[in-house]
């Protein structure tokens, strides 16, 4: 790299705008969308789509709700021509089929042939207007380029809306001054005015001027300035649909498209997950869901984004990056402890709030309670992703992550200090394996550690009864029998304020160490006839060590007694 790059690269200078308006505007509605996956996306793939893949992609775009779809460059190949015919024959009545052609007479004719019989068709032609392209690629002067654009527009008009045999089709016309982002803004306006006159649009039948950042040249505010400049200079603005076609060379296509809408654009062309030439076209998923998370309907349905991503990956043969906004595998996941803690607290707060409002269904919650969860700008369920995938656990995780998984999978709402104790077990396993732990591995670790589910408790209560302790008001007496994992059995007898303390007293008379109960929590799990009690008991031994035990049972007292026995087993076997 050069120490002084200014000798090789020049700073981009945008149009001079004295009274720019766009910075004080806000985005309040969705633009018109045009998906160009099947044209601009397809032309940039190492292995372009087969007809079958194009069909599947087309159907997906229709299902998402796109009403304007650029299906091909029909003069490029027989595959593109044939696919255009398929789209013409199968497109729903309200979907406009768009096709692209360069400003070459024979190619325009072939392009229009491919649209014969369409219900709604947009003929899109492009011509490079930037000085760099005119000089290097075409060798045309400004006047010659303008004349070519007008000639081709008139040809399209003659072959479409002016042709008596083409009246079954509703025609629209789109013109792209290529590399608009690098075109002298006054020249772009001059060419478009001439094209406007040649096409003869009306308010009802607007012409589309698509203003591409064919190559993204500068910061997004400059693209917005270019669009505002164009909109302010074009006469008969209400006969024009201003369209954007941002590429992502500097990584700012989404921002450029958003600012350029503030600057007056009505329509956006792009691809799903930003496929397209070089760094891609603007990503329509991101643009649409950015609107959605501001409470604005994008008029596109991404309710099953994982399925859409699968189809896009299959047809493009390119992976959706794992960090792609909204659709990437990792974007609704948190691994780090403080993120997981905040997300978990966010969900708990939302659940409390829903319970307070008496709301039980997702539909009602979606209508009545604004989404506010730290680190999650969007409810993953709205785009077909699950809450289970939100929190994933590795050695960067803290207590919140593992306890979230236990809550979601086993319905166990662990007390704080048990969360801390269990997170040490998880941390050790993650470090030993040197990788992320699956949810099933974490629930299995918990079950083994605290003898729940399929893992039998080593000490068992064989028989018990809780009686009144006649020597003390309100006191209780435990009488019963237990068996250790050695097979040895003990008859027990103890007193306390309740069943648990009397059991602890009874145990302490026959087994080391002496224990007392420090903390206790219980709740129900399951529903209907399957409901069970869960008891968490933290026990302290005479030398000050603590241990947790967890008991799950239909009988709430037995759940507590089992929990206590498990913590005793720990003292006797693990210290
Ligand atoms: C910015 C964009 O994405 S534009 C869309 C680009 N997409 C594609 O190119 C995919 C489909 N393209 C093709 O199949 C072919 O390039 C075709 C059929 C269009 C033309 O093929 P060829 O005649 O073999 O031309 P080739 O591809 O070699 O070169 C392009 C020629 O078209 C000219 N050209 C390029 N853009 C345009 C345009 N907008 N209008 C008129 N002519 C153009 C070039 O100046 C060059 O002309 P030259 O041969 O006289 O120097
Ligand atoms: C044909 C035009 C719109 C194009 O694809 C571009 O300029 O990137």
Coordinates of C-alpha atoms and ligand atoms in Angstrom, one line a residue:
X1 CA 0.0 0.0 0.0
X2 CA 1.1 3.6 -0.7
X3 CA 2.1 5.8 2.1
X4 CA 0.4 8.6 0.3
X5 CA -2.6 7.1 -1.6
X6 CA -3.6 10.6 -2.9
X7 CA -1.2 10.2 -5.8
X8 CA -3.2 7.3 -7.1
X9 CA -6.8 7.7 -5.8
X10 CA -8.8 10.9 -5.9
X11 CA -11.4 12.0 -3.4
X12 CA -15.0 11.8 -4.6
X13 CA -16.8 15.1 -4.9
X14 CA -20.6 15.0 -4.8
X15 CA -23.1 17.5 -6.2
X16 CA -23.3 20.9 -4.5
X17 CA -26.6 21.0 -2.6
X18 CA -27.3 24.3 -0.9
X19 CA -30.5 23.4 0.8
X20 CA -30.5 19.7 1.4
X21 CA -33.7 18.4 2.9
X22 CA -33.1 14.7 3.4
X23 CA -31.3 14.8 6.8
X24 CA -34.4 16.1 8.6
X25 CA -36.7 13.4 7.0
X26 CA -37.6 10.0 8.5
X27 CA -38.4 6.7 6.9
X28 CA -42.1 6.2 7.4
X29 CA -43.2 3.7 4.7
X30 CA -41.9 0.8 2.6
X31 CA -40.6 1.6 -0.8
X32 CA -41.6 -0.4 -3.9
X33 CA -39.3 -3.4 -4.1
X34 CA -37.8 -5.0 -7.2
X35 CA -35.9 -8.3 -6.7
X36 CA -33.1 -8.7 -9.2
X37 CA -31.8 -12.0 -7.8
X38 CA -32.6 -13.8 -11.1
X39 CA -30.8 -11.2 -13.2
X40 CA -28.1 -9.2 -11.4
X41 CA -27.7 -11.9 -8.7
X42 CA -27.6 -14.7 -11.3
X43 CA -25.1 -12.9 -13.6
X44 CA -22.6 -12.7 -10.8
X45 CA -22.6 -16.3 -9.8
X46 CA -19.7 -18.6 -10.6
X47 CA -22.3 -21.2 -11.6
X48 CA -25.5 -19.4 -12.8
X49 CA -28.8 -21.0 -11.7
X50 CA -30.3 -23.8 -13.7
X51 CA -33.9 -23.4 -15.0
X52 CA -35.2 -25.5 -12.1
X53 CA -33.3 -23.4 -9.6
X54 CA -34.6 -20.2 -11.2
X55 CA -38.1 -21.5 -11.0
X56 CA -37.8 -22.3 -7.3
X57 CA -36.3 -18.9 -6.6
X58 CA -39.0 -17.2 -8.6
X59 CA -41.7 -18.9 -6.7
X60 CA -40.0 -18.0 -3.4
X61 CA -39.9 -14.3 -4.4
X62 CA -43.6 -14.4 -5.3
X63 CA -44.4 -16.1 -1.9
X64 CA -42.4 -13.4 -0.1
X65 CA -44.6 -10.8 -1.7
X66 CA -42.5 -9.2 -4.4
X67 CA -44.7 -7.5 -7.0
X68 CA -41.8 -6.6 -9.3
X69 CA -39.3 -9.2 -10.2
X70 CA -36.4 -8.9 -12.7
X71 CA -36.4 -12.4 -14.1
X72 CA -33.6 -12.4 -16.8
X73 CA -31.4 -10.8 -19.4
X74 CA -33.3 -12.6 -22.2
X75 CA -30.9 -11.7 -25.0
X76 CA -28.0 -13.3 -23.1
X77 CA -28.9 -17.0 -23.5
X78 CA -31.6 -19.4 -24.5
X79 CA -31.9 -20.4 -20.8
X80 CA -32.7 -16.7 -19.9
X81 CA -35.1 -16.4 -22.9
X82 CA -36.9 -19.6 -22.0
X83 CA -37.1 -18.7 -18.3
X84 CA -38.6 -15.4 -19.2
X85 CA -41.3 -17.3 -21.1
X86 CA -41.9 -19.5 -18.0
X87 CA -42.2 -16.4 -15.8
X88 CA -44.6 -14.7 -18.3
X89 CA -46.8 -17.8 -18.3
X90 CA -46.8 -18.5 -14.6
X91 CA -46.6 -15.1 -12.9
X92 CA -49.6 -14.2 -10.7
X93 CA -51.7 -11.4 -12.2
X94 CA -50.4 -8.7 -9.9
X95 CA -46.7 -9.4 -10.5
X96 CA -44.7 -7.4 -12.9
X97 CA -42.1 -9.3 -14.9
X98 CA -39.0 -7.1 -15.6
X99 CA -36.2 -7.9 -18.1
X100 CA -33.0 -6.1 -18.9
X101 CA -31.4 -5.2 -22.3
X102 CA -28.4 -3.1 -23.3
X103 CA -29.0 -0.3 -25.8
X104 CA -28.5 -2.5 -28.8
X105 CA -31.3 -2.7 -31.4
X106 CA -31.1 -6.5 -32.1
X107 CA -30.9 -7.3 -28.4
X108 CA -33.9 -5.0 -27.5
X109 CA -36.0 -6.8 -30.2
X110 CA -35.1 -10.2 -28.8
X111 CA -35.8 -9.0 -25.3
X112 CA -39.3 -7.8 -26.2
X113 CA -40.0 -11.0 -28.0
X114 CA -39.4 -12.9 -24.8
X115 CA -42.2 -10.9 -23.1
X116 CA -44.9 -11.6 -25.6
X117 CA -48.3 -12.2 -24.0
X118 CA -47.2 -11.0 -20.5
X119 CA -49.9 -9.5 -18.4
X120 CA -47.6 -6.9 -16.8
X121 CA -44.1 -6.3 -18.1
X122 CA -41.3 -3.8 -17.5
X123 CA -38.7 -3.4 -20.2
X124 CA -35.5 -2.2 -18.6
X125 CA -32.6 -0.7 -20.7
X126 CA -29.3 0.6 -19.5
X127 CA -26.6 2.8 -20.9
X128 CA -23.4 3.9 -19.3
X129 CA -23.5 7.7 -18.7
X130 CA -20.4 8.2 -16.5
X131 CA -17.4 9.9 -18.3
X132 CA -15.2 7.0 -17.3
X133 CA -17.5 4.4 -19.0
X134 CA -18.3 6.5 -22.0
X135 CA -14.6 7.1 -22.7
X136 CA -13.2 3.7 -21.8
X137 CA -16.0 1.3 -22.7
X138 CA -18.0 2.9 -25.5
X139 CA -15.9 5.7 -27.0
X140 CA -19.0 7.9 -27.1
X141 CA -19.4 11.6 -26.5
X142 CA -22.1 13.0 -24.2
X143 CA -24.2 13.9 -27.3
X144 CA -23.8 10.4 -28.9
X145 CA -24.8 8.6 -25.7
X146 CA -27.8 10.8 -25.2
X147 CA -28.9 10.2 -28.8
X148 CA -28.5 6.4 -28.4
X149 CA -30.6 6.4 -25.2
X150 CA -33.3 8.3 -26.9
X151 CA -33.2 6.1 -30.0
X152 CA -33.5 2.9 -27.9
X153 CA -36.3 4.3 -25.8
X154 CA -38.2 5.1 -29.0
X155 CA -37.6 1.6 -30.2
X156 CA -38.9 0.1 -27.0
X157 CA -42.0 2.3 -27.2
X158 CA -42.6 1.4 -30.9
X159 CA -42.4 -2.3 -30.1
X160 CA -44.5 -2.2 -26.9
X161 CA -47.0 0.4 -25.9
X162 CA -47.4 1.8 -29.5
X163 CA -47.7 -1.6 -31.2
X164 CA -51.4 -2.5 -31.7
X165 CA -50.4 -6.2 -31.4
X166 CA -49.0 -5.7 -27.9
X167 CA -52.0 -4.2 -26.2
X168 CA -52.8 -7.3 -24.1
X169 CA -49.8 -6.4 -22.0
X170 CA -49.6 -3.5 -19.5
X171 CA -46.1 -2.0 -20.3
X172 CA -43.8 -0.1 -18.1
X173 CA -40.4 1.3 -19.1
X174 CA -37.3 1.6 -17.0
X175 CA -34.1 3.4 -17.9
X176 CA -30.8 3.1 -15.9
X177 CA -28.0 5.6 -16.5
X178 CA -25.3 3.2 -15.6
X179 CA -22.9 4.2 -12.9
X180 CA -25.2 7.1 -12.0
X181 CA -23.1 7.3 -8.8
X182 CA -20.1 8.4 -10.9
X183 CA -22.0 10.4 -13.6
X184 CA -22.0 14.2 -13.8
X185 CA -25.4 14.9 -12.1
X186 CA -26.4 17.5 -14.6
X187 CA -25.7 15.2 -17.5
X188 CA -27.7 12.4 -15.8
X189 CA -30.6 14.8 -15.6
X190 CA -30.2 15.9 -19.2
X191 CA -30.2 12.2 -20.5
X192 CA -33.2 11.3 -18.3
X193 CA -35.1 14.4 -19.5
X194 CA -34.6 13.3 -23.1
X195 CA -35.6 9.7 -22.3
X196 CA -38.6 11.0 -20.4
X197 CA -39.8 12.9 -23.5
X198 CA -39.2 10.0 -25.8
X199 CA -41.2 7.6 -23.6
X200 CA -44.1 10.1 -22.8
X201 CA -45.1 8.9 -19.3
X202 CA -48.1 10.1 -17.4
X203 CA -49.0 10.3 -13.7
X204 CA -50.9 7.0 -14.0
X205 CA -48.2 5.4 -16.2
X206 CA -44.9 6.5 -14.7
X207 CA -41.5 6.0 -16.2
X208 CA -38.9 4.4 -13.9
X209 CA -35.6 6.1 -13.6
X210 CA -33.3 3.6 -11.9
X211 CA -30.3 5.4 -10.5
X212 CA -27.6 2.8 -9.8
X213 CA -24.6 3.0 -7.6
X214 CA -23.2 0.5 -10.1
X215 CA -20.0 0.9 -8.2
X216 CA -20.4 2.4 -4.7
X217 CA -18.1 5.5 -5.0
X218 CA -18.5 7.5 -1.8
X219 CA -20.2 7.7 1.6
X220 CA -24.0 7.1 1.7
X221 CA -24.8 10.8 2.4
X222 CA -23.3 11.6 -1.0
X223 CA -25.5 9.1 -2.8
X224 CA -28.4 10.7 -0.9
X225 CA -27.3 14.1 -2.2
X226 CA -27.1 12.8 -5.8
X227 CA -30.7 11.4 -5.5
X228 CA -32.1 14.6 -4.0
X229 CA -30.3 16.6 -6.7
X230 CA -31.8 14.5 -9.4
X231 CA -35.3 14.6 -7.9
X232 CA -35.2 18.4 -7.5
X233 CA -34.0 18.9 -11.1
X234 CA -36.4 16.6 -13.0
X235 CA -39.5 18.3 -14.3
X236 CA -42.9 16.4 -14.0
X237 CA -41.7 14.5 -11.0
X238 CA -45.1 13.0 -10.5
X239 CA -44.7 11.1 -13.8
X240 CA -41.5 9.5 -12.5
X241 CA -40.7 6.6 -10.2
X242 CA -37.2 7.2 -8.8
X243 CA -35.6 3.8 -8.2
X244 CA -32.3 2.9 -6.4
X245 CA -29.9 0.1 -7.3
X246 CA -27.1 0.3 -4.8
X247 CA -24.1 -2.0 -4.9
X248 CA -22.0 -2.6 -1.8
X249 CA -18.4 -1.9 -2.8
X250 CA -17.7 0.1 0.3
X251 CA -20.0 -2.0 2.5
X252 CA -22.6 0.8 2.9
X253 CA -25.3 -0.2 0.4
X254 CA -28.0 -0.6 3.1
X255 CA -27.2 2.8 4.6
X256 CA -27.0 4.4 1.1
X257 CA -30.5 2.9 0.2
X258 CA -32.0 4.2 3.4
X259 CA -30.6 7.7 3.1
X260 CA -31.5 7.8 -0.6
X261 CA -35.1 7.0 0.3
X262 CA -35.1 10.0 2.6
X263 CA -33.8 12.0 -0.4
X264 CA -36.9 11.1 -2.5
X265 CA -36.5 7.6 -4.0
X266 CA -39.7 5.6 -4.3
X267 CA -38.3 2.1 -5.2
X268 CA -35.4 -0.1 -4.4
X269 CA -33.8 -2.8 -6.5
X270 CA -31.6 -5.5 -4.7
X271 CA -31.2 -9.1 -3.9
X272 CA -31.9 -11.4 -0.9
X273 CA -29.0 -11.5 1.4
X274 CA -27.1 -9.1 -0.8
X275 CA -26.0 -11.4 -3.6
X276 CA -24.8 -9.6 -6.8
X277 CA -21.7 -8.3 -8.6
X278 CA -18.5 -8.1 -6.6
X279 CA -19.6 -7.3 -3.0
X280 CA -23.2 -7.6 -4.0
X281 CA -26.4 -5.7 -4.5
X282 CA -28.1 -4.1 -1.5
X283 CA -29.6 -6.7 0.8
X284 CA -33.4 -6.6 0.6
X285 CA -33.8 -8.8 3.7
X286 CA -31.9 -6.2 5.8
X287 CA -33.7 -3.2 4.3
X288 CA -37.1 -4.8 4.9
X289 CA -36.5 -6.0 8.4
X290 CA -34.9 -2.7 9.4
X291 CA -38.2 -1.1 8.6
X292 CA -40.1 -3.9 10.4
X293 CA -38.1 -3.3 13.6
X294 CA -39.2 0.3 13.5
X295 CA -42.8 -0.7 13.4
X296 CA -43.2 -0.3 9.7
X297 CA -44.6 -3.1 7.6
X298 CA -42.2 -3.8 4.7
X299 CA -45.0 -5.5 2.7
X300 CA -42.7 -8.5 2.4
X301 CA -43.1 -11.7 4.4
X302 CA -40.0 -13.1 6.0
X303 CA -41.9 -15.2 8.6
X304 CA -39.8 -18.3 7.6
X305 CA -36.4 -16.7 7.0
X306 CA -34.4 -19.9 7.7
X307 CA -36.4 -21.7 4.9
X308 CA -35.8 -18.7 2.5
X309 CA -32.1 -18.7 3.4
X310 CA -31.9 -22.4 2.6
X311 CA -33.4 -21.9 -0.8
X312 CA -31.2 -18.9 -1.6
X313 CA -28.1 -20.9 -0.5
X314 CA -29.1 -23.9 -2.6
X315 CA -29.9 -21.8 -5.8
X316 CA -27.0 -19.4 -5.5
X317 CA -24.6 -22.1 -4.3
X318 CA -23.2 -19.4 -2.0
X319 CA -23.6 -19.5 1.8
X320 CA -25.5 -16.8 3.7
X321 CA -22.7 -15.4 6.0
X322 CA -23.2 -16.5 9.6
X323 CA -23.2 -12.8 10.6
X324 CA -25.6 -11.6 7.9
X325 CA -28.1 -9.3 9.5
X326 CA -31.3 -11.1 10.5
X327 CA -30.7 -14.3 8.4
X328 CA -27.2 -15.4 9.6
X329 CA -27.0 -18.5 11.7
X330 CA -25.3 -16.6 14.6
X331 CA -27.2 -13.3 14.6
X332 CA -29.8 -14.3 17.2
X333 CA -27.3 -16.2 19.4
X334 CA -25.5 -15.0 22.4
X335 CA -22.5 -16.9 23.8
X336 CA -21.1 -14.4 26.2
X337 CA -22.2 -14.4 29.8
X338 CA -23.3 -10.8 30.2
X339 CA -25.3 -10.9 27.0
X340 CA -27.0 -14.1 28.0
X341 CA -27.8 -12.7 31.4
X342 CA -29.4 -9.6 29.9
X343 CA -31.4 -11.6 27.4
X344 CA -32.6 -14.0 30.1
X345 CA -33.7 -11.1 32.3
X346 CA -35.4 -9.5 29.3
X347 CA -37.5 -12.6 28.7
X348 CA -38.3 -13.0 32.4
X349 CA -39.4 -9.3 32.5
X350 CA -41.6 -9.8 29.4
X351 CA -43.1 -12.9 30.9
X352 CA -43.9 -11.2 34.2
X353 CA -45.4 -8.2 32.3
X354 CA -47.5 -10.6 30.2
X355 CA -48.7 -12.4 33.3
X356 CA -49.6 -9.1 34.9
X357 CA -51.7 -8.1 31.9
X358 CA -53.3 -11.6 31.8
X359 CA -52.0 -12.2 28.3
X360 CA -51.5 -15.9 27.4
X361 CA -51.1 -16.1 23.6
X362 CA -48.3 -14.9 21.4
X363 CA -50.9 -13.2 19.1
X364 CA -52.2 -11.1 21.9
X365 CA -48.7 -10.4 23.3
X366 CA -47.6 -9.2 19.8
X367 CA -50.5 -6.7 19.7
X368 CA -50.3 -5.4 23.2
X369 CA -46.7 -5.4 24.5
X370 CA -43.9 -3.5 22.8
X371 CA -40.8 -5.7 22.2
X372 CA -37.9 -4.7 24.5
X373 CA -35.2 -7.4 25.1
X374 CA -31.6 -6.4 25.5
X375 CA -29.4 -7.3 22.6
X376 CA -32.4 -8.6 20.5
X377 CA -33.7 -5.9 18.2
X378 CA -36.2 -8.3 16.8
X379 CA -38.3 -11.2 18.2
X380 CA -36.6 -14.2 16.6
X381 CA -40.0 -16.0 16.4
X382 CA -41.3 -13.3 14.0
X383 CA -38.8 -14.5 11.4
X384 CA -39.2 -18.2 12.1
X385 CA -36.3 -18.6 14.5
X386 CA -36.6 -20.2 17.9
X387 CA -35.8 -18.9 21.4
X388 CA -33.8 -22.1 22.0
X389 CA -31.2 -20.9 19.5
X390 CA -30.8 -17.5 21.2
X391 CA -28.6 -18.6 24.0
X392 CA -25.7 -20.9 23.3
X393 CA -23.1 -22.0 25.8
X394 CA -19.3 -22.2 25.6
X395 CA -16.4 -21.2 27.9
X396 CA -17.3 -17.5 27.4
X397 CA -20.7 -18.1 29.0
X398 CA -21.8 -17.5 32.6
X399 CA -24.5 -18.8 34.9
X400 CA -27.3 -17.1 32.9
X401 CA -26.7 -19.2 29.7
X402 CA -26.7 -22.6 31.3
X403 CA -29.6 -21.9 33.5
X404 CA -31.6 -20.6 30.6
X405 CA -31.1 -23.9 28.8
X406 CA -32.2 -25.8 31.9
X407 CA -35.3 -23.6 32.2
X408 CA -36.2 -24.0 28.6
X409 CA -35.6 -27.7 28.3
X410 CA -36.3 -29.1 31.8
X411 CA -38.6 -26.3 33.1
X412 CA -36.3 -26.0 36.2
X413 CA -36.1 -22.4 37.4
X414 CA -32.8 -22.7 39.4
X415 CA -32.2 -20.5 42.4
X416 CA -29.3 -18.0 41.9
X417 CA -26.7 -19.7 43.9
X418 CA -27.5 -23.1 42.3
X419 CA -27.0 -21.4 38.9
X420 CA -23.6 -20.3 40.1
X421 CA -22.7 -23.8 41.3
X422 CA -23.9 -25.5 38.1
X423 CA -22.2 -22.9 35.8
X424 CA -18.8 -24.1 37.3
X425 CA -19.7 -27.7 36.1
X426 CA -20.6 -26.4 32.7
X427 CA -17.5 -24.2 32.5
X428 CA -15.2 -27.2 33.3
X429 CA -16.9 -29.3 30.6
X430 CA -16.7 -26.5 28.0
X431 CA -13.0 -26.0 28.7
X432 CA -12.2 -29.7 28.7
X433 CA -14.0 -30.2 25.3
X434 CA -12.7 -26.8 24.0
X435 CA -16.0 -26.1 22.2
X436 CA -19.6 -25.0 22.4
X437 CA -21.8 -27.4 24.5
X438 CA -25.1 -28.4 22.9
X439 CA -28.3 -27.9 24.8
X440 CA -28.7 -31.7 25.2
X441 CA -25.2 -31.9 26.6
X442 CA -26.0 -29.2 29.2
X443 CA -29.3 -30.8 30.3
X444 CA -27.5 -34.1 30.5
X445 CA -24.7 -32.6 32.7
X446 CA -27.4 -31.2 35.0
X447 CA -29.3 -34.4 35.2
X448 CA -26.2 -36.4 36.0
X449 CA -24.9 -33.8 38.5
X450 CA -28.2 -33.6 40.4
X451 CA -29.6 -37.1 39.7
X452 CA -32.7 -36.0 38.0
X453 CA -34.6 -37.6 35.1
X454 CA -33.1 -40.9 34.1
X455 CA -30.3 -40.8 36.7
X456 CA -31.3 -42.6 39.9
X457 CA -30.5 -40.9 43.2
X458 CA -27.9 -42.9 45.2
X459 CA -29.7 -42.6 48.5
X460 CA -33.4 -43.4 48.7
X461 CA -36.3 -42.7 51.1
X462 CA -37.9 -46.1 51.7
X463 CA -40.7 -45.0 54.0
X464 CA -41.6 -42.0 56.0
X465 CA -44.2 -40.2 58.1
X466 CA -44.3 -36.7 59.5
X467 CA -46.0 -36.5 62.9
X468 CA -46.7 -33.7 65.4
X469 CA -43.8 -33.1 67.9
X470 CA -45.7 -33.1 71.2
X471 CA -42.8 -31.6 73.0
X472 CA -42.9 -28.3 71.0
X473 CA -45.7 -26.2 69.7
X474 CA -45.8 -26.3 65.9
X475 CA -42.9 -28.8 65.9
X476 CA -42.7 -31.8 63.6
X477 CA -41.3 -35.3 64.0
X478 CA -39.8 -37.3 61.2
X479 CA -39.9 -41.1 61.3
X480 CA -38.8 -43.2 58.4
X481 CA -36.3 -45.4 56.8
X482 CA -33.6 -44.8 54.1
X483 CA -31.2 -46.9 52.0
X484 CA -27.7 -45.8 50.9
X485 CA -26.0 -46.8 47.6
X486 CA -24.0 -49.4 49.6
X487 CA -27.3 -51.2 50.3
X488 CA -27.2 -50.3 54.0
X489 CA -30.5 -49.2 55.5
X490 CA -31.1 -46.8 58.5
X491 CA -34.2 -46.2 60.6
X492 CA -34.5 -42.4 61.3
X493 CA -36.1 -40.3 63.9
X494 CA -35.7 -36.5 64.3
X495 CA -37.5 -33.3 65.2
X496 CA -37.6 -29.8 63.8
X497 CA -39.9 -26.9 62.8
X498 CA -41.2 -28.8 59.7
X499 CA -40.7 -32.0 57.6
X500 CA -37.3 -30.9 56.1
X501 CA -35.6 -29.7 59.3
X502 CA -36.9 -32.8 61.2
X503 CA -35.5 -35.0 58.4
X504 CA -32.1 -33.1 58.6
X505 CA -32.1 -33.6 62.3
X506 CA -32.8 -37.4 61.9
X507 CA -30.0 -37.8 59.3
X508 CA -27.5 -35.9 61.5
X509 CA -28.0 -38.4 64.3
X510 CA -26.8 -41.4 62.2
X511 CA -24.7 -40.1 59.3
X512 CA -21.8 -37.7 59.0
X513 CA -21.6 -34.7 58.5
X514 CA -24.2 -33.0 60.5
X515 CA -26.3 -30.8 58.2
X516 CA -28.8 -27.9 58.4
X517 CA -30.9 -26.3 55.7
X518 CA -29.7 -22.9 54.4
X519 CA -31.9 -22.2 51.4
X520 CA -35.0 -23.6 49.9
X521 CA -37.1 -23.0 46.8
X522 CA -39.9 -25.0 45.2
X523 CA -42.2 -24.7 42.2
X524 CA -44.4 -26.9 40.0
X525 CA -43.5 -28.3 36.6
X526 CA -45.7 -30.1 34.0
X527 CA -49.4 -29.7 33.4
X528 CA -52.6 -31.4 34.4
X529 CA -52.1 -35.0 35.6
X530 CA -48.4 -34.7 34.9
X531 CA -47.8 -31.9 37.4
X532 CA -44.8 -32.5 39.7
X533 CA -43.1 -30.6 42.5
X534 CA -39.5 -29.5 42.2
X535 CA -37.5 -28.7 45.3
X536 CA -34.1 -27.1 45.5
X537 CA -32.4 -27.3 48.9
X538 CA -29.1 -25.8 49.8
X539 CA -27.6 -27.5 52.8
X540 CA -24.7 -26.4 55.0
X541 CA -22.5 -28.8 56.9
X542 CA -21.0 -28.3 60.3
X543 CA -17.7 -27.1 58.8
X544 CA -19.5 -24.5 56.7
X545 CA -19.5 -26.1 53.3
X546 CA -22.6 -25.9 51.2
X547 CA -24.2 -28.2 48.7
X548 CA -27.4 -28.1 46.5
X549 CA -29.8 -31.0 46.1
X550 CA -32.7 -31.1 43.6
X551 CA -35.7 -33.3 44.1
X552 CA -38.5 -33.9 41.6
X553 CA -41.6 -35.8 42.7
X554 CA -45.4 -36.0 42.5
X555 CA -45.4 -35.7 46.3
X556 CA -44.0 -32.3 47.4
X557 CA -42.7 -33.7 50.7
X558 CA -40.9 -36.5 49.0
X559 CA -39.4 -34.0 46.5
X560 CA -37.9 -32.1 49.4
X561 CA -36.6 -35.2 51.3
X562 CA -35.0 -36.5 48.1
X563 CA -33.3 -33.2 47.5
X564 CA -31.9 -33.2 51.0
X565 CA -30.6 -36.8 50.7
X566 CA -28.8 -35.9 47.4
X567 CA -27.0 -33.0 49.1
X568 CA -25.9 -35.3 51.9
X569 CA -24.6 -37.8 49.4
X570 CA -22.5 -35.0 47.9
X571 CA -20.9 -34.2 51.3
X572 CA -20.1 -37.8 51.8
X573 CA -18.8 -38.6 48.4
X574 CA -17.4 -35.5 46.7
X575 CA -15.5 -33.5 49.4
Ligands
LIG1 C1 -24.2 -3.2 -14.7 C2 -24.8 -4.4 -15.2 O1 -24.9 -5.3 -14.5 S1 -25.3 -4.5 -16.8 C3 -25.8 -6.1 -17.1 C4 -24.7 -7.0 -17.4 N1 -25.1 -8.3 -17.7 C5 -24.5 -9.0 -18.6 O2 -23.6 -8.6 -19.3 C6 -25.0 -10.4 -18.8 C7 -25.5 -10.8 -20.2 N2 -24.6 -10.3 -21.2 C8 -24.4 -11.0 -22.3 O3 -24.9 -12.1 -22.5 C9 -23.5 -10.5 -23.4 O4 -22.6 -9.6 -22.8 C10 -24.4 -9.7 -24.4 C11 -25.3 -10.7 -25.1 C12 -25.2 -8.6 -23.8 C13 -23.5 -9.1 -25.5 O5 -22.6 -10.0 -25.9 P1 -21.4 -9.6 -27.0 O6 -22.1 -9.0 -28.1 O7 -20.6 -10.8 -27.1 O8 -20.6 -8.4 -26.3 P2 -19.6 -8.4 -25.1 O9 -20.2 -9.0 -23.9 O10 -18.3 -8.9 -25.5 O11 -19.3 -6.8 -24.8 C14 -20.2 -5.9 -24.6 C15 -20.4 -5.0 -25.8 O12 -21.6 -4.4 -25.5 C16 -21.4 -3.0 -25.3 N3 -22.2 -2.5 -24.3 C17 -22.1 -2.7 -22.9 N4 -23.0 -2.1 -22.3 C18 -23.9 -1.6 -23.2 C19 -25.1 -0.9 -23.2 N5 -25.6 -0.6 -22.0 N6 -25.7 -0.6 -24.3 C20 -25.1 -0.9 -25.5 N7 -24.0 -1.5 -25.6 C21 -23.4 -1.9 -24.5 C22 -19.9 -2.8 -25.0 O13 -19.5 -1.5 -25.4 C23 -19.4 -3.9 -25.9 O14 -19.3 -3.4 -27.2 P3 -18.1 -3.7 -28.3 O15 -18.1 -5.2 -28.5 O16 -18.5 -2.9 -29.5 O17 -16.9 -3.1 -27.7
LIG2 C1 -28.3 -2.4 -15.2 C2 -27.9 -1.7 -14.0 C3 -29.1 -1.2 -13.3 C4 -27.0 -2.4 -13.1 O1 -27.2 -3.6 -12.9 C5 -26.0 -1.6 -12.4 O2 -25.8 -0.5 -12.8 O3 -25.5 -2.1 -11.4

